[in-house]
mmCIF file of C-alpha atoms and ligand atoms in Angstrom:
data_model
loop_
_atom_site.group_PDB
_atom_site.id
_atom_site.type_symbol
_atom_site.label_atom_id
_atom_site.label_comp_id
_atom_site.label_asym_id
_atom_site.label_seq_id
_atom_site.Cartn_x
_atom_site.Cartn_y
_atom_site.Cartn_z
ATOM 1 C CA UNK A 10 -18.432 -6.705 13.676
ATOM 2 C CA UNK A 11 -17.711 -10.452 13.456
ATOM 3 C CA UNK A 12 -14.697 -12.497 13.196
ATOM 4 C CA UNK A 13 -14.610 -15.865 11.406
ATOM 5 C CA UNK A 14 -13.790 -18.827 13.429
ATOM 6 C CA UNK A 15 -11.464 -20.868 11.916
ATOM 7 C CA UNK A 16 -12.965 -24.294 13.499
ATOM 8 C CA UNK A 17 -16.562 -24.157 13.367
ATOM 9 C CA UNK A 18 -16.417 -21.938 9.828
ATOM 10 C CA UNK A 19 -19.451 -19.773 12.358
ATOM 11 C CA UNK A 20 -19.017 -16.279 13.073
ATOM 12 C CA UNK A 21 -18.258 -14.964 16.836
ATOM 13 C CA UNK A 22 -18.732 -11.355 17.557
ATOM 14 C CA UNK A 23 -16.156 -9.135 18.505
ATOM 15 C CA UNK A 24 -16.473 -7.550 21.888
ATOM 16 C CA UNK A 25 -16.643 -4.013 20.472
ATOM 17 C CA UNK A 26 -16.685 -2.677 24.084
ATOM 18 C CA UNK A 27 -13.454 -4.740 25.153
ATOM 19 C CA UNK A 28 -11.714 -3.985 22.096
ATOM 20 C CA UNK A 29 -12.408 0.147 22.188
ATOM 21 C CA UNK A 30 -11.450 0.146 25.821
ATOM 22 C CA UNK A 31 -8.200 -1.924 25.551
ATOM 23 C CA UNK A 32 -7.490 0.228 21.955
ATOM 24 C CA UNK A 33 -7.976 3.365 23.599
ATOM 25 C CA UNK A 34 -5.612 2.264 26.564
ATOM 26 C CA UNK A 35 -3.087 0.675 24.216
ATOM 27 C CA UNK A 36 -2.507 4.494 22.350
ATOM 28 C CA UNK A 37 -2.669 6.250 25.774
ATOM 29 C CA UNK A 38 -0.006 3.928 27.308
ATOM 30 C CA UNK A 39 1.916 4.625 24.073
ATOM 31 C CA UNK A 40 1.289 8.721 23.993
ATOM 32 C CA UNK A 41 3.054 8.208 27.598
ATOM 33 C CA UNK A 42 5.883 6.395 26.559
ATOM 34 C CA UNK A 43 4.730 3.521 28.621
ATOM 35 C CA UNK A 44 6.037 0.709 25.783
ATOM 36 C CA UNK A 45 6.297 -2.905 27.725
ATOM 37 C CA UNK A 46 2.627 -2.019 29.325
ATOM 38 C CA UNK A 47 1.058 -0.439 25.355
ATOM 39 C CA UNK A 48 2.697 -3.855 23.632
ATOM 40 C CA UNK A 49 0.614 -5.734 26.109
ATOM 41 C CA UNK A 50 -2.893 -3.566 26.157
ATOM 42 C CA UNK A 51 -2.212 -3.735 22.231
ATOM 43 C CA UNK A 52 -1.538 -7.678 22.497
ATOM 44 C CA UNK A 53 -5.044 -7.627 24.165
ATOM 45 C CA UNK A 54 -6.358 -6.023 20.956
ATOM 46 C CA UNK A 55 -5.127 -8.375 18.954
ATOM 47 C CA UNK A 56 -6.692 -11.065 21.250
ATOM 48 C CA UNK A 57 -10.124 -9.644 21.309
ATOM 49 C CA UNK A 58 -9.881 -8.837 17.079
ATOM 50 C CA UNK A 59 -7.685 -11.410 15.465
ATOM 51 C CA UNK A 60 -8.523 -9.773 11.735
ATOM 52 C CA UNK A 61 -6.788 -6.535 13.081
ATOM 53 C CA UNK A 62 -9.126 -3.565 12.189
ATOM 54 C CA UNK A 63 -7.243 -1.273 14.558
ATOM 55 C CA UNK A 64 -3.664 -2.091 13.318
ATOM 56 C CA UNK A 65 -2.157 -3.643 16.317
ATOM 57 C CA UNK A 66 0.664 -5.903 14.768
ATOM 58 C CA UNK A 67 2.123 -2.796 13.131
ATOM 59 C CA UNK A 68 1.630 -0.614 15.755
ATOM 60 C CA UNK A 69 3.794 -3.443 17.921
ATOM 61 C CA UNK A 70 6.329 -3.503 15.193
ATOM 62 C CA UNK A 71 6.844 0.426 15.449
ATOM 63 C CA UNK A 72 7.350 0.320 18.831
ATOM 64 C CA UNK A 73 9.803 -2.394 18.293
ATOM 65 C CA UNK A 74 8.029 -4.602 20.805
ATOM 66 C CA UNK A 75 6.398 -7.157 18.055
ATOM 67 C CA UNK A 76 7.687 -9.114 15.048
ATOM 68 C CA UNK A 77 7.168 -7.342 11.701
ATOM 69 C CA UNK A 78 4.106 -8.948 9.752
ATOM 70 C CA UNK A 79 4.609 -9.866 6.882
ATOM 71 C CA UNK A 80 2.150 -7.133 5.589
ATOM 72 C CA UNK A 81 -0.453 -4.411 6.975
ATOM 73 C CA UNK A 82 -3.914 -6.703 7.324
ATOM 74 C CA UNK A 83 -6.259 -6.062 5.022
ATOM 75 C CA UNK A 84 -9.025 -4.977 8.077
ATOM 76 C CA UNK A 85 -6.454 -2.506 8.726
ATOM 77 C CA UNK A 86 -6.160 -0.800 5.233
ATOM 78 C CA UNK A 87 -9.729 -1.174 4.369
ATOM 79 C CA UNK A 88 -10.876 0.802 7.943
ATOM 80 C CA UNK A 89 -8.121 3.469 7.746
ATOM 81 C CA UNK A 90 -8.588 4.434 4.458
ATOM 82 C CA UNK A 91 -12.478 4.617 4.354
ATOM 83 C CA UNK A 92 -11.871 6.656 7.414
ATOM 84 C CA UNK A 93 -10.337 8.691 5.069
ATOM 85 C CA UNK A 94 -11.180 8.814 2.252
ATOM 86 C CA UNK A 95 -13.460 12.159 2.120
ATOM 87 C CA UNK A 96 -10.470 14.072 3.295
ATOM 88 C CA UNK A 97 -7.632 11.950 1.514
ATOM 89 C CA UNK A 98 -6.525 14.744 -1.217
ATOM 90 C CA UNK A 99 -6.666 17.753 0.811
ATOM 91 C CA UNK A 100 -4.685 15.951 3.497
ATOM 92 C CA UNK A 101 -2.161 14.223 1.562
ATOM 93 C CA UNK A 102 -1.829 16.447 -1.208
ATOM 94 C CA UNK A 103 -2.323 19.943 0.340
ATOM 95 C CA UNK A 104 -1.214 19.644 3.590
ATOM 96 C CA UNK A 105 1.369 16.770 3.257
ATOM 97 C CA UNK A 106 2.536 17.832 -0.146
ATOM 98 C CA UNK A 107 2.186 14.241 -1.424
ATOM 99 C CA UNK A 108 2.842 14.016 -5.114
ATOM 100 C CA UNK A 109 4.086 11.458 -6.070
ATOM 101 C CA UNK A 110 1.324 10.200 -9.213
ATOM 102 C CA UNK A 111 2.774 13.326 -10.869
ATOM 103 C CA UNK A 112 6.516 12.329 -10.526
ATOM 104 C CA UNK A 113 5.802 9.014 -11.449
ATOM 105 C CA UNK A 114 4.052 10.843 -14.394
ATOM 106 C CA UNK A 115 6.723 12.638 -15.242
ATOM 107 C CA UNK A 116 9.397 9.248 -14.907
ATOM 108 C CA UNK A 117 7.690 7.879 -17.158
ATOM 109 C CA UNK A 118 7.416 10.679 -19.622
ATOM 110 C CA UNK A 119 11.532 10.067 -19.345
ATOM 111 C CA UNK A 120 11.751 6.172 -19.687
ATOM 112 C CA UNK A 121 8.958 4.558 -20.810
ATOM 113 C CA UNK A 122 6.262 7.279 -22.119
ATOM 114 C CA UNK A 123 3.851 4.856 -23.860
ATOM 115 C CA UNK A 124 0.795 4.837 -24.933
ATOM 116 C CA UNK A 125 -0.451 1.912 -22.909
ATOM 117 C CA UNK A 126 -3.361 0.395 -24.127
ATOM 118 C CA UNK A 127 -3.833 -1.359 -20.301
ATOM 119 C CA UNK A 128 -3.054 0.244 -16.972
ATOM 120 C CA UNK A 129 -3.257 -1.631 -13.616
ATOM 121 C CA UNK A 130 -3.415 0.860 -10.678
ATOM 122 C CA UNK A 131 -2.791 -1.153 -7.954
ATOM 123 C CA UNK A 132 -4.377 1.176 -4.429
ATOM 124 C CA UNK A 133 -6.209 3.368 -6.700
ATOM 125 C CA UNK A 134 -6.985 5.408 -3.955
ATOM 126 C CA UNK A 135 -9.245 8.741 -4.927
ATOM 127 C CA UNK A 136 -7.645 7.945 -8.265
ATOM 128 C CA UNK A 137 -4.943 10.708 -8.920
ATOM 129 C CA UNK A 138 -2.435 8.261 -10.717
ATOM 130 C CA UNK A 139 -5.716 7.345 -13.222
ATOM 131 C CA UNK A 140 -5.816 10.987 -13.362
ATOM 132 C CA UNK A 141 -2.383 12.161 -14.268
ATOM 133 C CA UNK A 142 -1.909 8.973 -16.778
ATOM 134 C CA UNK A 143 -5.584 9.070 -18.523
ATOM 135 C CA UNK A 144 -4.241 10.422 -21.782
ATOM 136 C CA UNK A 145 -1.442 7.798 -21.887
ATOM 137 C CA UNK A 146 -3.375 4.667 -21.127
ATOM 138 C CA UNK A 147 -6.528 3.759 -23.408
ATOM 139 C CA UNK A 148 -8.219 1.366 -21.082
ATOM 140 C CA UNK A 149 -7.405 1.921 -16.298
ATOM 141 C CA UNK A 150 -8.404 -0.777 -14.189
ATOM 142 C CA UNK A 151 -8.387 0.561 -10.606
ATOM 143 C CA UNK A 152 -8.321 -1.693 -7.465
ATOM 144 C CA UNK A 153 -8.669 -0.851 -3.682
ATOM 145 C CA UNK A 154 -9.118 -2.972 -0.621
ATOM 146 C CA UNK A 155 -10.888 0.559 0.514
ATOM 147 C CA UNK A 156 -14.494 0.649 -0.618
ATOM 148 C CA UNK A 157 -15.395 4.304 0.278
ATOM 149 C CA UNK A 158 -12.203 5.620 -1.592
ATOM 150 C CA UNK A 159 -13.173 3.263 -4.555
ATOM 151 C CA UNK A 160 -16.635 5.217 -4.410
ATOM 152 C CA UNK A 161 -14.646 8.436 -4.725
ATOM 153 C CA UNK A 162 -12.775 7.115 -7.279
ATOM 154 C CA UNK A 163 -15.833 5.910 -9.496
ATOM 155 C CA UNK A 164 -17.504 9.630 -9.117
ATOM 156 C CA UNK A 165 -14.680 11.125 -10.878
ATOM 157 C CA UNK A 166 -16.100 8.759 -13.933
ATOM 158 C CA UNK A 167 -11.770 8.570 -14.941
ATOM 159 C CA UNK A 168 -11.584 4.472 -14.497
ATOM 160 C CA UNK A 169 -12.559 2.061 -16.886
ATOM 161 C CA UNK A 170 -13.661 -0.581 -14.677
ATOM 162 C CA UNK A 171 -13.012 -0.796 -10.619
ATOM 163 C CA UNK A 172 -12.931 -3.348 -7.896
ATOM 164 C CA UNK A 173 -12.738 -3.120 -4.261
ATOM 165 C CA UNK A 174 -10.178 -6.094 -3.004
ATOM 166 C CA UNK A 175 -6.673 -6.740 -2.009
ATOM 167 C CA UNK A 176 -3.846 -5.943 -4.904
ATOM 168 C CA UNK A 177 -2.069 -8.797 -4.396
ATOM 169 C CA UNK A 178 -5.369 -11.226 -4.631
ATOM 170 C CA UNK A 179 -6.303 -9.404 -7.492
ATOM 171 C CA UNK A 180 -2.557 -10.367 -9.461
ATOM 172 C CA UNK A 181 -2.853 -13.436 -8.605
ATOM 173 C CA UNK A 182 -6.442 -14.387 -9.246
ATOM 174 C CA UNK A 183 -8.624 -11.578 -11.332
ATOM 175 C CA UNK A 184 -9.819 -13.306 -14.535
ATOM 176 C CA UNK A 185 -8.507 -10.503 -16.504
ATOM 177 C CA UNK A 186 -6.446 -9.918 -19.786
ATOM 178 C CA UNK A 187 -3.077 -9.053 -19.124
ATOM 179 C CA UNK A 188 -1.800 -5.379 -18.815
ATOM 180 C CA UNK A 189 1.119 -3.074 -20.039
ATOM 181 C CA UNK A 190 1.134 -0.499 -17.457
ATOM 182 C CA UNK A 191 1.283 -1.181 -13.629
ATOM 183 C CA UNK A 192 1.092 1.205 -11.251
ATOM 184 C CA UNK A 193 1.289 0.891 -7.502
ATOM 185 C CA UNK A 194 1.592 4.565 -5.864
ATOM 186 C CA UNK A 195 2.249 5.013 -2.253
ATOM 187 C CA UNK A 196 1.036 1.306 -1.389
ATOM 188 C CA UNK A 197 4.116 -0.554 -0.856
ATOM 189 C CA UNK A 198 4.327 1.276 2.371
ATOM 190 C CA UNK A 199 0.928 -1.274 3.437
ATOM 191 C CA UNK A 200 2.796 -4.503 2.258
ATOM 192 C CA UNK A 201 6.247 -5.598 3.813
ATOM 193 C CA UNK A 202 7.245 -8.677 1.885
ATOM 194 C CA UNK A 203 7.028 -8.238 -1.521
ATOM 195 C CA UNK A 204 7.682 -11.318 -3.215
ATOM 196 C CA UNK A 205 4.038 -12.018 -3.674
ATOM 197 C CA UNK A 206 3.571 -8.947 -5.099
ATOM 198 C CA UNK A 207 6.249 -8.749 -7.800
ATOM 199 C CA UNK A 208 5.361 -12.324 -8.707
ATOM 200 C CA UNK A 209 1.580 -11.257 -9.162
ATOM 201 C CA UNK A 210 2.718 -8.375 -10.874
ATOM 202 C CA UNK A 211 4.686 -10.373 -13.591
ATOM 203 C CA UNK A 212 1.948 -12.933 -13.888
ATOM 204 C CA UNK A 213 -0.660 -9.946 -14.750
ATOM 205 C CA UNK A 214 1.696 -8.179 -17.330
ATOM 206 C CA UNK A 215 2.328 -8.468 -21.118
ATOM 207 C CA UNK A 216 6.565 -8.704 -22.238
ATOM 208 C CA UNK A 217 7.438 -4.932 -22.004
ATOM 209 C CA UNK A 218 4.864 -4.147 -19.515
ATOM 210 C CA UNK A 219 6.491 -0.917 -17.635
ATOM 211 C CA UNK A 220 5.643 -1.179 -13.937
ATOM 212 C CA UNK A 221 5.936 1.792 -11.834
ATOM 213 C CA UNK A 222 6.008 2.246 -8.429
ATOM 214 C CA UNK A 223 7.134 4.178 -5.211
ATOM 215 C CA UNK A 224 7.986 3.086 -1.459
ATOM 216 C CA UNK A 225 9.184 4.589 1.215
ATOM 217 C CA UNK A 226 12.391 4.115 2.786
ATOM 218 C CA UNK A 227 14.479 4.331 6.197
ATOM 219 C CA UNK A 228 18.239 5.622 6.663
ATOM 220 C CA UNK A 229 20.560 2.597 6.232
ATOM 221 C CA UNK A 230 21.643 2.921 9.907
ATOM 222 C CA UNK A 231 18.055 2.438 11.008
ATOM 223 C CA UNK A 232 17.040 -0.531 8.553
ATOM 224 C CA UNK A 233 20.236 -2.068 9.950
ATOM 225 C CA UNK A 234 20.655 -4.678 7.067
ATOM 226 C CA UNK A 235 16.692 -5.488 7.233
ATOM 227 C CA UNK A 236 14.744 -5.656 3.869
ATOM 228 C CA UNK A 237 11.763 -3.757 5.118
ATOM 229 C CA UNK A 238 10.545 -2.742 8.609
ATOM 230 C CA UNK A 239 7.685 -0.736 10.110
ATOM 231 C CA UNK A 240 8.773 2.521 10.634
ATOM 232 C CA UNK A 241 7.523 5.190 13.254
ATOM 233 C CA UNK A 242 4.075 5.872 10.958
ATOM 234 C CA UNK A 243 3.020 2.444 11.097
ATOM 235 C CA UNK A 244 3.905 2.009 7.721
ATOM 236 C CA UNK A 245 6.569 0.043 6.119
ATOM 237 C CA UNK A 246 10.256 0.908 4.778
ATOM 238 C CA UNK A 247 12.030 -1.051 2.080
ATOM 239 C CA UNK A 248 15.875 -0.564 1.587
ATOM 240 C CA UNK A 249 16.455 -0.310 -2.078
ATOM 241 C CA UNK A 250 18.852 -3.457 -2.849
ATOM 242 C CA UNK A 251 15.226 -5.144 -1.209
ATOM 243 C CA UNK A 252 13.575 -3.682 -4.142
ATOM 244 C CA UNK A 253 16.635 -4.371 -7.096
ATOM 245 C CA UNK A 254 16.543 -7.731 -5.702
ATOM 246 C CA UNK A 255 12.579 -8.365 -5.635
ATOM 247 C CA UNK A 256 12.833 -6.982 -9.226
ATOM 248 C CA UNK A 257 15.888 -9.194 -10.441
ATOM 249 C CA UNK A 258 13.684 -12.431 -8.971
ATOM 250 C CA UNK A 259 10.378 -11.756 -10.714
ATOM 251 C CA UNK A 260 12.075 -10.873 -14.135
ATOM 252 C CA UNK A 261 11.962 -6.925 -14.357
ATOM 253 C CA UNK A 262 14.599 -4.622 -15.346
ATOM 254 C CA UNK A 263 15.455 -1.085 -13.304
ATOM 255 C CA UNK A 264 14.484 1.643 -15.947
ATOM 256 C CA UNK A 265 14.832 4.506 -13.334
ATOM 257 C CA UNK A 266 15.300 4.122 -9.614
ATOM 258 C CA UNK A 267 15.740 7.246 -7.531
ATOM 259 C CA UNK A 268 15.134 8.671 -4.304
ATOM 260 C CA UNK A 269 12.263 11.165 -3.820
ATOM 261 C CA UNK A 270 10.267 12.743 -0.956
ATOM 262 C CA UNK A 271 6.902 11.141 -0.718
ATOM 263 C CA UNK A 272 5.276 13.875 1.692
ATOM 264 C CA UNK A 273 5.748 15.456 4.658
ATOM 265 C CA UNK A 274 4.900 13.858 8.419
ATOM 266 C CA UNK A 275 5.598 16.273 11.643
ATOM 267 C CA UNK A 276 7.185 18.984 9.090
ATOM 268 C CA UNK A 277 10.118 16.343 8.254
ATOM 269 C CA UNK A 278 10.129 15.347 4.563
ATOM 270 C CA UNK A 279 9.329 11.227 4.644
ATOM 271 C CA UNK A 280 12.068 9.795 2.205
ATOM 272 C CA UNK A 281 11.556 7.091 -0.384
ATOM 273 C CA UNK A 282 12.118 5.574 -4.151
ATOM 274 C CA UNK A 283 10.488 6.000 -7.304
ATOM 275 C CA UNK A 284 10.912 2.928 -9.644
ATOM 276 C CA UNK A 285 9.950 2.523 -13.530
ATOM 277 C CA UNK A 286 10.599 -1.461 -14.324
ATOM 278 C CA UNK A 287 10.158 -2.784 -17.513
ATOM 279 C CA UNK A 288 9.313 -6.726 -17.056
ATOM 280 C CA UNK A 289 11.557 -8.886 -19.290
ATOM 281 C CA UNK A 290 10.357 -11.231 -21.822
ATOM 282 C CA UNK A 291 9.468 -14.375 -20.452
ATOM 283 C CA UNK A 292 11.696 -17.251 -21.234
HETATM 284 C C1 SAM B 330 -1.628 6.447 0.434
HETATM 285 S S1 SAM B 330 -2.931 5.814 -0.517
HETATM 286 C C2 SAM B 330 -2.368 6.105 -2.184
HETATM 287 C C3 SAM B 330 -3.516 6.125 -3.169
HETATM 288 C C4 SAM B 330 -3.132 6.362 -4.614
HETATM 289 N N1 SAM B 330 -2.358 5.271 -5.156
HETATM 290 C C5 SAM B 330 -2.420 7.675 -4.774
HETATM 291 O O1 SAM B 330 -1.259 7.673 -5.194
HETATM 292 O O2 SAM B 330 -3.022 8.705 -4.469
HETATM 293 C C6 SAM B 330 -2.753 4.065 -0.362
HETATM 294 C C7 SAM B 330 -3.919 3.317 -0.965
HETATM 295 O O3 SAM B 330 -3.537 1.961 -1.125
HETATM 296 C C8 SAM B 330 -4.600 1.148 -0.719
HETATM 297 N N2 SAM B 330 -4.029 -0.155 -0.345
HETATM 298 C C9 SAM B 330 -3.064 -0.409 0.555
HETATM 299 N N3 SAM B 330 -2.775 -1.719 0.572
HETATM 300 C C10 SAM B 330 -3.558 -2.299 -0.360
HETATM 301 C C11 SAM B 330 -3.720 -3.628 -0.811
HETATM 302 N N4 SAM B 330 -3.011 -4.629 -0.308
HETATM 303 N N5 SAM B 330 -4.617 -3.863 -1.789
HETATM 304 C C12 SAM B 330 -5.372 -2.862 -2.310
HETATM 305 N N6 SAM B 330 -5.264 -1.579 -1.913
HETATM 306 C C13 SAM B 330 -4.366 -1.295 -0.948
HETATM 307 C C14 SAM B 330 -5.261 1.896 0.424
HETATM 308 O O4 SAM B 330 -6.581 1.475 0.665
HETATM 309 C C15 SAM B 330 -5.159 3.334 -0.086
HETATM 310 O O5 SAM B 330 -6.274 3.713 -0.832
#
């Protein structure tokens, strides 16, 4: 592995030795409920692997010992989920009950039932939202910073065309024609800040475009007031005026917002929101 440098535009190698031992240290230090001394071996990460592969910053955010980033880094997604990926549906769907392409599915059948002539599915993943939606969308565009679950995607043969990037790049810069149908499926909970991601998603999208989406979310006495946080998973909350309010700014209107359970962690049903948005015409 090899990190960028900034100055020189060169490449310097990552200590891959360094970084495993301080990683491995960091988690054990956490395991024991050893925070202050964790933040630090975990600050060491970070040191040794500026791009983040491991997940450091949100790691120190969870602990509360580190400002929340602005977003999971993309070395992060990318190297979790292709960790993943060959397990990804029996974990999250058969162990952790995850479901939430077919209730999103089924929202839509309510609100905004189509057909859609082009979907947008933002984290494709193994592709169970292109799945659920095929016979309501003529023409799915999946995109995944994750290349292996992009390759599990593809052998399924349900995508029109795939890419392997960031979501938010790809809204903002894919030389694409517009789309109808956005979807975004249990992938908020890798971006905190959102504004860049509503306005992408409003530049990519026709007037009427329906834009569906889930998060997860955080009792209001632990988000305290706060837009977004990382919660105990390492993944992100969003309250849900954060989410009226991101909608309101980038021009969509609330067809549907409700709470659902996005899976299970530890036996505990993880909370969070289901949203169908249809994006205003433009003035
Ligand atoms: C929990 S999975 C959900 C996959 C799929 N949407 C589903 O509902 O089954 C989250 C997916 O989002 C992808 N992801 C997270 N952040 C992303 C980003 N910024 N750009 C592209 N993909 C992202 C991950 O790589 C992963 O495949």
């Amino acid at each position: 592995m090899s990190e960028p440098d900034p100055e020189s535009g060169t490449t310097s190698p990552i200590d891959e030795e360094a970084l495993a031992e301080a990683y491995n240290r960091a988690l054990a230090l956490e395991k024991a409920g050893d925070l202050d001394a964790a933040a630090a071996a975990y600050r060491e990460v970070l040191a040794l692997d500026p791009a983040d592969h491991g997940g450091a910053a949100v790691r120190l955010a969870s602990m509360g010992r580190g400002e929340t980033p602005a977003r999971a880094s993309e070395a992060y997604v990318a190297t979790l989920f292709d960790q993943h990926a060959g397990a990804f549906e029996s974990i999250l769907v058969d162990q952790l009950g995850y479901d939430v392409p077919a209730l999103t599915r089924r929202a839509l059948d309510e609100v905004a039932p189509g057909p859609f002539s082009r979907m947008l599915d933002l984290g494709c993943g193994t592709g169970l939202a292109g799945e659920i939606l095929r016979d309501i969308a003529d023409h799915i565009t999946g995109i995944d910073l994750s290349e292996t679950m992009i390759e599990v995607t593809d052998e399924k043969e349900v995508y029109d065309a795939l890419y392997v990037g960031d979501a938010v790049d790809f809204l903002h810069h894919a030389d694409v024609e517009p789309f109808d149908l956005i979807t975004a499926t249990d992938v908020l909970p890798y971006l905190g800040d959102l504004d860049a991601f509503f306005a992408g998603a409003a530049e990519l999208s026709v007037d009427g475009a329906v834009l569906a989406f889930s998060s997860e979310t955080l009792p209001d006495e632990v988000l305290a007031g706060r837009a977004f946080m990382v919660g105990p998973h390492q993944r992100f909350a969003h309250s849900e005026s954060y989410l009226a309010e991101m909608l309101a700014r980038h021009g969509f209107a609330g067809l549907a917002i409700g709470g659902i359970v996005v899976r299970h962690e530890m036996g505990k049903p993880v909370p969070g929101h289901l949203v169908i948005a249809r994006r205003k015409p433009a003035d």
